[in-house]
GROMACS .gro file of C-alpha atoms in nm:
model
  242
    1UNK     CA    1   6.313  -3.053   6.043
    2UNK     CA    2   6.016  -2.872   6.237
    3UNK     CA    3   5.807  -2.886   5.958
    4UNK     CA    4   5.868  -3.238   5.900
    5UNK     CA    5   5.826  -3.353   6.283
    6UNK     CA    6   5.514  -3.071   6.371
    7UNK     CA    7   5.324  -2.967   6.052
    8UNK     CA    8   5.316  -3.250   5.858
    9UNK     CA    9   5.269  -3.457   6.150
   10UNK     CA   10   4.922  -3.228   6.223
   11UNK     CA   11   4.815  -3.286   5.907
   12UNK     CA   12   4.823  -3.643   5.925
   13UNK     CA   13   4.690  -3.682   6.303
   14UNK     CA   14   4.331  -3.459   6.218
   15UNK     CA   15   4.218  -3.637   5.902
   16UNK     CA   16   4.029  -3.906   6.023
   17UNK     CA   17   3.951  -3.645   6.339
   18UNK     CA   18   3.845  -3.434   6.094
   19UNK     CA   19   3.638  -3.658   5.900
   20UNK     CA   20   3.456  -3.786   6.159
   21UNK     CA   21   3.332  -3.408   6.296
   22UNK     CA   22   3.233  -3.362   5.886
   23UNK     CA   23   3.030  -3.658   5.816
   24UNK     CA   24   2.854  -3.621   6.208
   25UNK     CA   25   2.820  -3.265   6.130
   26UNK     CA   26   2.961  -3.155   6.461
   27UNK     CA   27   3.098  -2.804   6.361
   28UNK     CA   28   3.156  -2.716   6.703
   29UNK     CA   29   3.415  -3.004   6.790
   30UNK     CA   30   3.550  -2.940   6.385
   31UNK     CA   31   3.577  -2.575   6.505
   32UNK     CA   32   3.771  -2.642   6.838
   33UNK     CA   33   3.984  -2.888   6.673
   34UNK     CA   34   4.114  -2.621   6.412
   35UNK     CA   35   4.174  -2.355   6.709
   36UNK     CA   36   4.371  -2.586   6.938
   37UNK     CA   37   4.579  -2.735   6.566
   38UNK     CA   38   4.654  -2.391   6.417
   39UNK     CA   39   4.708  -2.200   6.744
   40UNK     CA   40   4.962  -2.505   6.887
   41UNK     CA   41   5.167  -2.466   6.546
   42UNK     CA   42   5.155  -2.117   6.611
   43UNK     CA   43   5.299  -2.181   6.921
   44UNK     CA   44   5.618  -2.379   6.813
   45UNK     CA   45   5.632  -2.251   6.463
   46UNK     CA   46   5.702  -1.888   6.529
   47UNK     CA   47   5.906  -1.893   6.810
   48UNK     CA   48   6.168  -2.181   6.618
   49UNK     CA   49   6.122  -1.918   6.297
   50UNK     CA   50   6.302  -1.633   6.520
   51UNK     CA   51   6.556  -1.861   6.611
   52UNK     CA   52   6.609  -1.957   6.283
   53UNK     CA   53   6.644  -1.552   6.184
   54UNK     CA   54   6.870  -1.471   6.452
   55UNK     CA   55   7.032  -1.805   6.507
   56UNK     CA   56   7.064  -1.926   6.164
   57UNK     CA   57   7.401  -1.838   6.057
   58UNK     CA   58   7.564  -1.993   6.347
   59UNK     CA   59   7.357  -2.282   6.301
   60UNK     CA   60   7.491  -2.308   5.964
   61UNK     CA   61   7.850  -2.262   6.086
   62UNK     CA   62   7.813  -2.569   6.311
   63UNK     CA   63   7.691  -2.799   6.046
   64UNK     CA   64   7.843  -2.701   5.723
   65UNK     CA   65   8.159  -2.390   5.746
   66UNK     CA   66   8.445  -2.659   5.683
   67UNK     CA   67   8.658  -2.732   5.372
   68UNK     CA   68   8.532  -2.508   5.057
   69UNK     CA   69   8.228  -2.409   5.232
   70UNK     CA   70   8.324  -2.094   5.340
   71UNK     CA   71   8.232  -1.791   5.492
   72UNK     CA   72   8.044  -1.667   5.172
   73UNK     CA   73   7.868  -1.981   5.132
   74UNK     CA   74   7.745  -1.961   5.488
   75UNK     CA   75   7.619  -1.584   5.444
   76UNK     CA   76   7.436  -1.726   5.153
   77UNK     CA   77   7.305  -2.015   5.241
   78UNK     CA   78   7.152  -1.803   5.538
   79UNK     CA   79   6.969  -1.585   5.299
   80UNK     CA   80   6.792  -1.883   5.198
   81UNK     CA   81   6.731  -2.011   5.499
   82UNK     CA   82   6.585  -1.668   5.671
   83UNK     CA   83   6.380  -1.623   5.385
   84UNK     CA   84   6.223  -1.977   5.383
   85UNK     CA   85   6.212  -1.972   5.765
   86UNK     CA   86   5.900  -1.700   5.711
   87UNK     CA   87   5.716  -1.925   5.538
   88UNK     CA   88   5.761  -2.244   5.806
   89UNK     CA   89   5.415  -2.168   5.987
   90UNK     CA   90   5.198  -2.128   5.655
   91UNK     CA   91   5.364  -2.469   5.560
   92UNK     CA   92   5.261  -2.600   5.877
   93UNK     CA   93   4.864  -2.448   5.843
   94UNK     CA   94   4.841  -2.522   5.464
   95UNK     CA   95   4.942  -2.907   5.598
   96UNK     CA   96   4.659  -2.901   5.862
   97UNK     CA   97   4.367  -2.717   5.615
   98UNK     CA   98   4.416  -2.937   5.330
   99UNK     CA   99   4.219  -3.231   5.544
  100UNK     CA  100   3.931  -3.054   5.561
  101UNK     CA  101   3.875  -3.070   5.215
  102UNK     CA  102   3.945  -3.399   5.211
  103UNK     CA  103   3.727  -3.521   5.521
  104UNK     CA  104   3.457  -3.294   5.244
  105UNK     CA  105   3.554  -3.513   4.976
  106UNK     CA  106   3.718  -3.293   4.776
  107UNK     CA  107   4.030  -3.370   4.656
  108UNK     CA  108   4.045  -3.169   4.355
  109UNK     CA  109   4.049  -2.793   4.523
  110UNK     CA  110   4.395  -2.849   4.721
  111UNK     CA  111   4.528  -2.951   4.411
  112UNK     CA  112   4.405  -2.663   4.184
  113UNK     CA  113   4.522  -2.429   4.459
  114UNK     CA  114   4.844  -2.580   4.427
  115UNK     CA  115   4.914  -2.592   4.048
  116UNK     CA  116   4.779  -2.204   4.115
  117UNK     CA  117   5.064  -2.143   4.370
  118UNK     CA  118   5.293  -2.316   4.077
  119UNK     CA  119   5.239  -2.018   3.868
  120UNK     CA  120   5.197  -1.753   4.139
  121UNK     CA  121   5.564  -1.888   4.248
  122UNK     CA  122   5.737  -1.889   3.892
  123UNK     CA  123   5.632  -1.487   3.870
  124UNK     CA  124   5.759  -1.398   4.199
  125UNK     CA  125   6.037  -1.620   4.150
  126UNK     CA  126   6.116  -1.388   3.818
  127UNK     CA  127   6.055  -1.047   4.013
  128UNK     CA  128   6.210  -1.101   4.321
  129UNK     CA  129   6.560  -1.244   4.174
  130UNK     CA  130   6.586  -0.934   4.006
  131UNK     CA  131   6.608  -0.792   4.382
  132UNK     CA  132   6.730  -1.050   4.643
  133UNK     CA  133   6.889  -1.295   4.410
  134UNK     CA  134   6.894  -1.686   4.532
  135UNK     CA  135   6.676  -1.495   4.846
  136UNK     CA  136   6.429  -1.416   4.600
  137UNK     CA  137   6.350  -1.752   4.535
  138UNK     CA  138   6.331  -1.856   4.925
  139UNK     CA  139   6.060  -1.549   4.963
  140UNK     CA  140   5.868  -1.618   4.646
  141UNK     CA  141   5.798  -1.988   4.831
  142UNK     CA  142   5.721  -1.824   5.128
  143UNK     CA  143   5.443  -1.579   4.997
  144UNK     CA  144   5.310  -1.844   4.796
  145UNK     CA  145   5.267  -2.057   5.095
  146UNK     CA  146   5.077  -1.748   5.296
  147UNK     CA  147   4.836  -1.659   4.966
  148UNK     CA  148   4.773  -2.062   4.979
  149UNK     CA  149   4.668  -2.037   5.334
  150UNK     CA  150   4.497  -1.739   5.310
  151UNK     CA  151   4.289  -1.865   4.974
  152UNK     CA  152   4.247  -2.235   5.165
  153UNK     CA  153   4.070  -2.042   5.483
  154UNK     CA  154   3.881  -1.797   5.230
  155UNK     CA  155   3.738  -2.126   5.068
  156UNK     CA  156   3.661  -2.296   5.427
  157UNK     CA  157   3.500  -2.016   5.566
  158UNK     CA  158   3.282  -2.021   5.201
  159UNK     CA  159   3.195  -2.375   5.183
  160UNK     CA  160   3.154  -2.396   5.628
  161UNK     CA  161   3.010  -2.119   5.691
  162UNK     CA  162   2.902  -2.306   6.074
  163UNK     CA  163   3.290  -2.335   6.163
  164UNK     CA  164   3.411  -2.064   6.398
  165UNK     CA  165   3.766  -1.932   6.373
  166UNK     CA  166   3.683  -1.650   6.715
  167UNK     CA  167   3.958  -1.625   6.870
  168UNK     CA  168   4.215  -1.721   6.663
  169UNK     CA  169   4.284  -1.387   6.517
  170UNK     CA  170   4.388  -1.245   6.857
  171UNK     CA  171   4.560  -1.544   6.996
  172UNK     CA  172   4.805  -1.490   6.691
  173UNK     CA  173   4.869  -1.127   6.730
  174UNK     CA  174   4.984  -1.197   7.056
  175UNK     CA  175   5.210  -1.494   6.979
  176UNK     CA  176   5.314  -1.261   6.694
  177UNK     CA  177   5.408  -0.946   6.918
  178UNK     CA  178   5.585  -1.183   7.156
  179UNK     CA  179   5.832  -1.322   6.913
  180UNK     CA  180   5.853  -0.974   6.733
  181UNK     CA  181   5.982  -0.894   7.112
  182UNK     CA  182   6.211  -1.196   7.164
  183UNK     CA  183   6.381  -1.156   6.815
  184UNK     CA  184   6.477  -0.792   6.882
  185UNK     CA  185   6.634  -0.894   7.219
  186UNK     CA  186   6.775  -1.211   7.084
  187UNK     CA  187   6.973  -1.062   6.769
  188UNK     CA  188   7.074  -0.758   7.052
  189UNK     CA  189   7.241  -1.061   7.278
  190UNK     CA  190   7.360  -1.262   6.958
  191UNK     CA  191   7.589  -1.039   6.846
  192UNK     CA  192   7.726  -0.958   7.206
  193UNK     CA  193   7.952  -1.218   7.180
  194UNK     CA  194   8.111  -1.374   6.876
  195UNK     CA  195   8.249  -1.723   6.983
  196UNK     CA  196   8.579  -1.805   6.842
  197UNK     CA  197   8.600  -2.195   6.863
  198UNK     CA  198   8.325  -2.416   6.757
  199UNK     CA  199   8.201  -2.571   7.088
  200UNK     CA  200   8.160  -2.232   7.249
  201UNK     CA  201   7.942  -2.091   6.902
  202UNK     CA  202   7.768  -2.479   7.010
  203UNK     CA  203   7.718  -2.385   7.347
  204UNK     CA  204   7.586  -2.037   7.294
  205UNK     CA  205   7.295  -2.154   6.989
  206UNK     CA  206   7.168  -2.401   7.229
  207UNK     CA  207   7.154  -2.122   7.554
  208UNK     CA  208   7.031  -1.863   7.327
  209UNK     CA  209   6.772  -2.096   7.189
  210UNK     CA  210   6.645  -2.250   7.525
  211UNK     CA  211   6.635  -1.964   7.682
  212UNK     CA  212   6.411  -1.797   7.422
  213UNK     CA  213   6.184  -2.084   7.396
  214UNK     CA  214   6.136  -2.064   7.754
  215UNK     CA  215   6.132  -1.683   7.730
  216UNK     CA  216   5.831  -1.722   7.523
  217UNK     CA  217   5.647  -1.949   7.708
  218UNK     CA  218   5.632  -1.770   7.997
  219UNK     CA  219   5.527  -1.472   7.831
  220UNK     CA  220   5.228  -1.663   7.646
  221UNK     CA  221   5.098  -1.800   7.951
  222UNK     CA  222   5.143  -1.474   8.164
  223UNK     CA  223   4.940  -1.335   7.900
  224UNK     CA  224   4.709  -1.619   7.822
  225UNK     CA  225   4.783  -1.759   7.503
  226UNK     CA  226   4.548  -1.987   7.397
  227UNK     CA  227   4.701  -2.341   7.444
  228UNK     CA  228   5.049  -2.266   7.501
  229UNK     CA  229   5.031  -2.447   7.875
  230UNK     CA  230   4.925  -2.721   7.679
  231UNK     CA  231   5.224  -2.754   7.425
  232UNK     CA  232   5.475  -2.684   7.687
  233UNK     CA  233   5.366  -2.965   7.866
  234UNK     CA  234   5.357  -3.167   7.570
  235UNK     CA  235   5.687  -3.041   7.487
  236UNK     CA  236   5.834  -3.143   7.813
  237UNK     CA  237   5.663  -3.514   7.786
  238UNK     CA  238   5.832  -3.520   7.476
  239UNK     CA  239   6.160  -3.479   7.604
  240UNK     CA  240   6.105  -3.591   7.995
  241UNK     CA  241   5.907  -3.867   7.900
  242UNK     CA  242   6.006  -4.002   8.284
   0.00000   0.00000   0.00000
């Protein structure tokens, strides 16, 4: 759901943005355009993946613990879902980087990195089975979608070597330590209370989850994280649009 309505929704909105900045040869505009995309995923992304870590199982109780899906299923469907939650902001990046190749005119590089990832995947899919099981195969996609991102950037730094990625690097240690913060405290407070009817585990995921969200926010900005005013504003329009 976040990747669908955020990262894949970047990736869409900058291609022609990003095609224009190429063909002009304005790196500077390209540049700040990647900054303010990858840093405002960063900004959602992370903060909804610790959610998702310490949140997850209840979530999963909500929608699905009725009938034969039972308490095992929901333990193990939450291994999956933790796992794959690490990869939801290198989704969301590989999404936005992809354009630039294509605002280069290259379409064949994204999709040699890909059928790379294909095979990268099937061997960690094979090593880490033999460890974490059906997890194994949620992590495997995970790191595949970091080296992806991380050989995508590699390639873009190569091939523009005028675009400047200063202060990125920073801006997502910070975000980073933030949420590593907020998940400690929010898996502390999870598992202070244990709801025993539905509407109350209901009522607690959505005050734990708002809470952190807003937790974060004010954190980012006391600390000045690049762009994070501007997504909670956004945010809010979203959902206030009055």
């Amino acid at each position: 759901l976040p990747l669908g309505i955020f990262g894949i929704a970047t990736g869409t909105a900058v291609l022609p943005m990003f095609s224009q900045y190429v063909v002009e040869k304005k790196w500077e505009e390209l540049s700040q355009s990647i900054r303010f995309a990858l840093l405002s995923l960063a900004n959602l992304m992370i903060p909804i993946t610790i959610i998702l870590i310490a949140l997850g199982n209840d979530f999963i109780v909500i929608l699905f613990k009725r009938g034969e899906f039972d308490a095992i299923a929901v333990n193990k469907t939450f291994v999956a879902l933790m796992f794959y939650s690490l990869g939801l902001f290198f989704f969301s990046v590989n999404q936005t980087l992809v354009p630039l190749f294509y605002a280069h005119k290259d379409t064949k590089t994204p999709v040699k990195i890909a059928a790379g990832m294909v095979v990268v995947n099937i061997i960690l899919n094979y090593i880490l089975m033999q460890f974490l099981g059906h997890g194994g195969l949620a992590l495997s996609t995970s790191i595949t979608a970091l080296l992806n991102c991380l050989i995508m950037l590699f390639l873009i730094r190569k091939r523009f070597p005028l675009i400047n990625f200063s202060g990125i690097v920073i801006n997502l240690v910070k975000i980073t330590g933030i949420n590593s913060f907020l998940l400690f405290l929010l898996l502390k407070v999870s598992a202070l209370y244990i709801p025993e009817t539905l509407s109350m585990l209901v009522i607690k995921s959505i005050l734990l989850s708002t809470v952190t969200f807003i937790a974060y926010f004010a954190i980012a900005m006391l600390i000045k994280v690049k762009y994070s005013n501007y997504v909670l504003k956004r945010l809010w329009q979203r959902f206030h649009p009055n």
